[in-house]
Short mmCIF file of C-alpha atoms in Angstrom, two decimals:
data_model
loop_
_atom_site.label_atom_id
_atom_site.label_comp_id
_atom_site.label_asym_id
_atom_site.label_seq_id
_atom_site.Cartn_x
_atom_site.Cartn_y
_atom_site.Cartn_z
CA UNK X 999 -49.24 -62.29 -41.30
CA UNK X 1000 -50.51 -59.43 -38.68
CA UNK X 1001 -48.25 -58.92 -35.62
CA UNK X 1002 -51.50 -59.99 -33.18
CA UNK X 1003 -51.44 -63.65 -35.20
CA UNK X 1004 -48.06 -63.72 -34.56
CA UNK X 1005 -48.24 -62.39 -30.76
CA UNK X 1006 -50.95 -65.37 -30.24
CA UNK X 1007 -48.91 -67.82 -32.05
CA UNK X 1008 -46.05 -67.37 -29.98
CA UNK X 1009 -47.56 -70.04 -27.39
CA UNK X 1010 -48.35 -73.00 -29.40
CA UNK X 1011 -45.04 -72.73 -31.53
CA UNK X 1012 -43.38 -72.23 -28.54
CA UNK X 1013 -44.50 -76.03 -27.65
CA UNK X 1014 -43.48 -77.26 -31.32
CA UNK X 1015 -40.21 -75.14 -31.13
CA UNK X 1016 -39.75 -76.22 -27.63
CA UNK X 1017 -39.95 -80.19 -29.08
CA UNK X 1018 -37.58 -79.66 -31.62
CA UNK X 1019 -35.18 -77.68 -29.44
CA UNK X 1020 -35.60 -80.99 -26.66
CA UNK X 1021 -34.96 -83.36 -29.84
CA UNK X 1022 -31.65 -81.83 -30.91
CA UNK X 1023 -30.21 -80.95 -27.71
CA UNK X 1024 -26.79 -82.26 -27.24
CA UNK X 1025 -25.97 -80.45 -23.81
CA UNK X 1026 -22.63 -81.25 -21.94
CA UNK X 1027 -22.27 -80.69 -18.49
CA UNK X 1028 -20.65 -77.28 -18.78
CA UNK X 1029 -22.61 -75.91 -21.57
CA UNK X 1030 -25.79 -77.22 -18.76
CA UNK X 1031 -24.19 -74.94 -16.23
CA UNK X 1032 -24.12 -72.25 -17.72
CA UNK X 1033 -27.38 -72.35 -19.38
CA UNK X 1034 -29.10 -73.28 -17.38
CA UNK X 1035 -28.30 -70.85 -14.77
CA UNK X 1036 -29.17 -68.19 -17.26
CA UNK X 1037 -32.46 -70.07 -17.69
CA UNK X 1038 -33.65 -70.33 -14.17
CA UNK X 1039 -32.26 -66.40 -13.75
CA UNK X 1040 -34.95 -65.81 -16.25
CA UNK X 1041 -37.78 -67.83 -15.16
CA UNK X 1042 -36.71 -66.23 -11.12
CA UNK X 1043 -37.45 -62.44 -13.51
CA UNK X 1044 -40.89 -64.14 -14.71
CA UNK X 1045 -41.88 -65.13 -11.08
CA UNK X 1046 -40.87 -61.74 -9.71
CA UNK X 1047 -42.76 -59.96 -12.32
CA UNK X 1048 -45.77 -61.90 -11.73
CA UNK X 1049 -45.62 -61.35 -8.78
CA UNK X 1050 -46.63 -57.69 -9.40
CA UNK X 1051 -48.97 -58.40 -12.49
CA UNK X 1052 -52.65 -58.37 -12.41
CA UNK X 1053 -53.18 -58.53 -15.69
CA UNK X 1054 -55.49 -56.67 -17.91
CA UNK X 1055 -56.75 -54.77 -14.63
CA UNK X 1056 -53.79 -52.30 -14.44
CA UNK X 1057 -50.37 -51.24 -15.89
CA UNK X 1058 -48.18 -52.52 -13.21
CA UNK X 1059 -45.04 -50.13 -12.59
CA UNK X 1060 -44.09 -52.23 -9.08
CA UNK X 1061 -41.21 -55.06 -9.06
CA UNK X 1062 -39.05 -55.28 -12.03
CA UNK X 1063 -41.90 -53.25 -14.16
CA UNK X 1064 -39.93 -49.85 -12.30
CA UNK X 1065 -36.59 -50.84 -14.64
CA UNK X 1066 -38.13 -52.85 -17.74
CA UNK X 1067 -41.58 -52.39 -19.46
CA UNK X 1068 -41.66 -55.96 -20.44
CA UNK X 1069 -40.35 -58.18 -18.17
CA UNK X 1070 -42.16 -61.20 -18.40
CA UNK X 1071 -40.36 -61.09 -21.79
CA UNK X 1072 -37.21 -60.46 -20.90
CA UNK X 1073 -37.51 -63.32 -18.46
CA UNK X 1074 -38.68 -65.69 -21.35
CA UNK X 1075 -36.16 -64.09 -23.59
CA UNK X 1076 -33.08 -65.12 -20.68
CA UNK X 1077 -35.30 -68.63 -20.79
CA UNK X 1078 -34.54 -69.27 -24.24
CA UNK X 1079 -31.14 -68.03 -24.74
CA UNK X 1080 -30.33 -70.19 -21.15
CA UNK X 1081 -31.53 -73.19 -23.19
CA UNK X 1082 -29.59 -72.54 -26.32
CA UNK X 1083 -26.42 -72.11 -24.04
CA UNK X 1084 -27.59 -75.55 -22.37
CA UNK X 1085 -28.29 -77.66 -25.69
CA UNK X 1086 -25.02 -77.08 -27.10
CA UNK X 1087 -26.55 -76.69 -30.37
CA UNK X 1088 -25.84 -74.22 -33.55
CA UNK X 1089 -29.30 -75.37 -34.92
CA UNK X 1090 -31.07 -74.83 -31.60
CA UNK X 1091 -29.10 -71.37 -31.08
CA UNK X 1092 -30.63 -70.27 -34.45
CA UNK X 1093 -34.36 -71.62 -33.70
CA UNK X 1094 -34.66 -69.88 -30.94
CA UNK X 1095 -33.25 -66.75 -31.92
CA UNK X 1096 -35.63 -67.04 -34.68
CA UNK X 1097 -38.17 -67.76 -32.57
CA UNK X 1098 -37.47 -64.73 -29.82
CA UNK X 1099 -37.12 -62.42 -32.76
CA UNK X 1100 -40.37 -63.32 -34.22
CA UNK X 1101 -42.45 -63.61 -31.61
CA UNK X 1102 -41.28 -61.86 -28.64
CA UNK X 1103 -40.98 -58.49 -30.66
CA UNK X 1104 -44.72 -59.22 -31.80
CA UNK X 1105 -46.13 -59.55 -29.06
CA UNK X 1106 -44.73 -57.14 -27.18
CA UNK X 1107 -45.69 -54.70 -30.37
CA UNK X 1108 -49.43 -55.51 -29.75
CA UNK X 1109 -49.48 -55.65 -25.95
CA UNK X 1110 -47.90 -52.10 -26.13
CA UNK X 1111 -50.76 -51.47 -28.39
CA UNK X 1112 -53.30 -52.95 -26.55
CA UNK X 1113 -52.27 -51.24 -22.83
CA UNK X 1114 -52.31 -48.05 -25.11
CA UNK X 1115 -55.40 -48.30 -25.92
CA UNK X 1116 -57.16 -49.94 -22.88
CA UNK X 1117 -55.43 -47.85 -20.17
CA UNK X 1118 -54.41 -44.50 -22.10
CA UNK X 1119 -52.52 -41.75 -20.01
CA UNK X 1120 -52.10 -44.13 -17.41
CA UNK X 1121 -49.43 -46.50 -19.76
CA UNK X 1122 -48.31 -43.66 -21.11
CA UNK X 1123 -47.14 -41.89 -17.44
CA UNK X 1124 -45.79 -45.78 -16.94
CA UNK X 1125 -43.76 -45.59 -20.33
CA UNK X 1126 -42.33 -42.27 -19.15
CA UNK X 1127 -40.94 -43.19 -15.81
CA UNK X 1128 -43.75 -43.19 -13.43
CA UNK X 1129 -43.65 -46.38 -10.43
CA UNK X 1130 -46.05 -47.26 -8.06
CA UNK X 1131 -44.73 -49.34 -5.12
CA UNK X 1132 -46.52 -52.50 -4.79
CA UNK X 1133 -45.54 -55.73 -2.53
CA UNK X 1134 -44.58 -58.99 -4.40
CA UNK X 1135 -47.11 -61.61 -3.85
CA UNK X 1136 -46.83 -65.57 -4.60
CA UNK X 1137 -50.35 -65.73 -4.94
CA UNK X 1138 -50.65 -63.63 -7.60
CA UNK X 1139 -48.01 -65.02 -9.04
CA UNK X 1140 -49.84 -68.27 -9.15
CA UNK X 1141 -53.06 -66.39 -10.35
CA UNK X 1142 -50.80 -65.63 -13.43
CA UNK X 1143 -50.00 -69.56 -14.01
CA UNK X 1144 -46.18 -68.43 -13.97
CA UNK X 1145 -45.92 -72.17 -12.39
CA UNK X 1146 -46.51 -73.64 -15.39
CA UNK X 1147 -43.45 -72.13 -16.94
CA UNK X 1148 -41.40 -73.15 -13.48
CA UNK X 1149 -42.30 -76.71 -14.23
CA UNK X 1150 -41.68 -76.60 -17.70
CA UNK X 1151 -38.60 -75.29 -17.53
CA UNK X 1152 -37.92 -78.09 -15.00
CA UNK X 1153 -38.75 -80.88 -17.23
CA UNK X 1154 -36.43 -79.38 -20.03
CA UNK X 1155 -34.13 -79.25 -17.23
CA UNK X 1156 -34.13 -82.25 -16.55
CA UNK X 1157 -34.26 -83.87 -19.76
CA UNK X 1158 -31.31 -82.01 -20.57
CA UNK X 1159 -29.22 -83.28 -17.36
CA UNK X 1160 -30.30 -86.80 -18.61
CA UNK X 1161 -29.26 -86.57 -22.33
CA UNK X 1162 -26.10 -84.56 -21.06
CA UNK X 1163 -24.67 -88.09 -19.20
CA UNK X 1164 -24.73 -86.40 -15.63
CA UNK X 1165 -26.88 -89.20 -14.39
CA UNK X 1166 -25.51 -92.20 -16.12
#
């Protein structure tokens, strides 16, 4: 399988992985802590980096995009590892490493690909270093649907406070 099929997989397996991940969860208060804190620190990296995205119009070097080229990623990587800590799981731990390793690396293989070719010497100067200062905005951040991974994350969230006892 190509690395783009993967990279556009990544999505809809990310629902199916997402279900069994929900399914198996066993979290415990602590384990919900500290997950989940590392969750939301990852989702706060997606917001902040969408923030500075307009995608496909631009290679963003403003906001976290001066210290990491991918941080929407990195974000969704903290996500997932936050909800492996929080679902006190072995089997979860190892589906979504699996998962992160599979499809995180892919896509961010053909979006590096794709930025190369659309933009050039532009990603390239980017890749080497150069920033551009740019102001966060919550607008565009909502341009980028990065709410829809807020409110997800809530829901898992919360699903995982209820199966962990907190609210019985």
């Amino acid at each position: 399988m190509s690395l783009a099929r993967l990279a556009r997989l990544r999505v809809p397996l990310g629902f199916l992985f997402g279900a069994i991940v929900v399914w198996v969860a066993r979290p415990t208060p602590r384990s919900l802590a500290w997950g989940g804190a590392i969750a939301i620190i990852g989702e706060a990296l997606r917001v902040w980096a969408a923030g500075h995205l307009d995608k496909g119009r631009e290679v963003t070097s403003s906001g976290p995009y001066r210290f990491v080229r991918h941080p929407l990623y990195v974000g969704s990587t903290l996500m997932g590892v936050g909800l492996a800590v929080a679902s006190a799981s072995l089997i979860v731990a190892v589906l979504v490493g699996v998962y992160l390793a599979t499809f995180i690396t892919a896509a961010v293989r053909t979006e590096e690909a794709f930025l190369r070719s659309r933009f050039g010497d532009a990603y390239d100067r980017y890749a080497s270093g150069h920033v551009a200062s740019r102001r966060f905005s919550l607008s565009r951040a909502m341009a980028n649907r990065e709410y829809r991974a807020v409110v997800g994350l809530a829901i898992v969230l919360t699903w995982f406070v209820w199966r962990s006892g907190l609210l019985a």
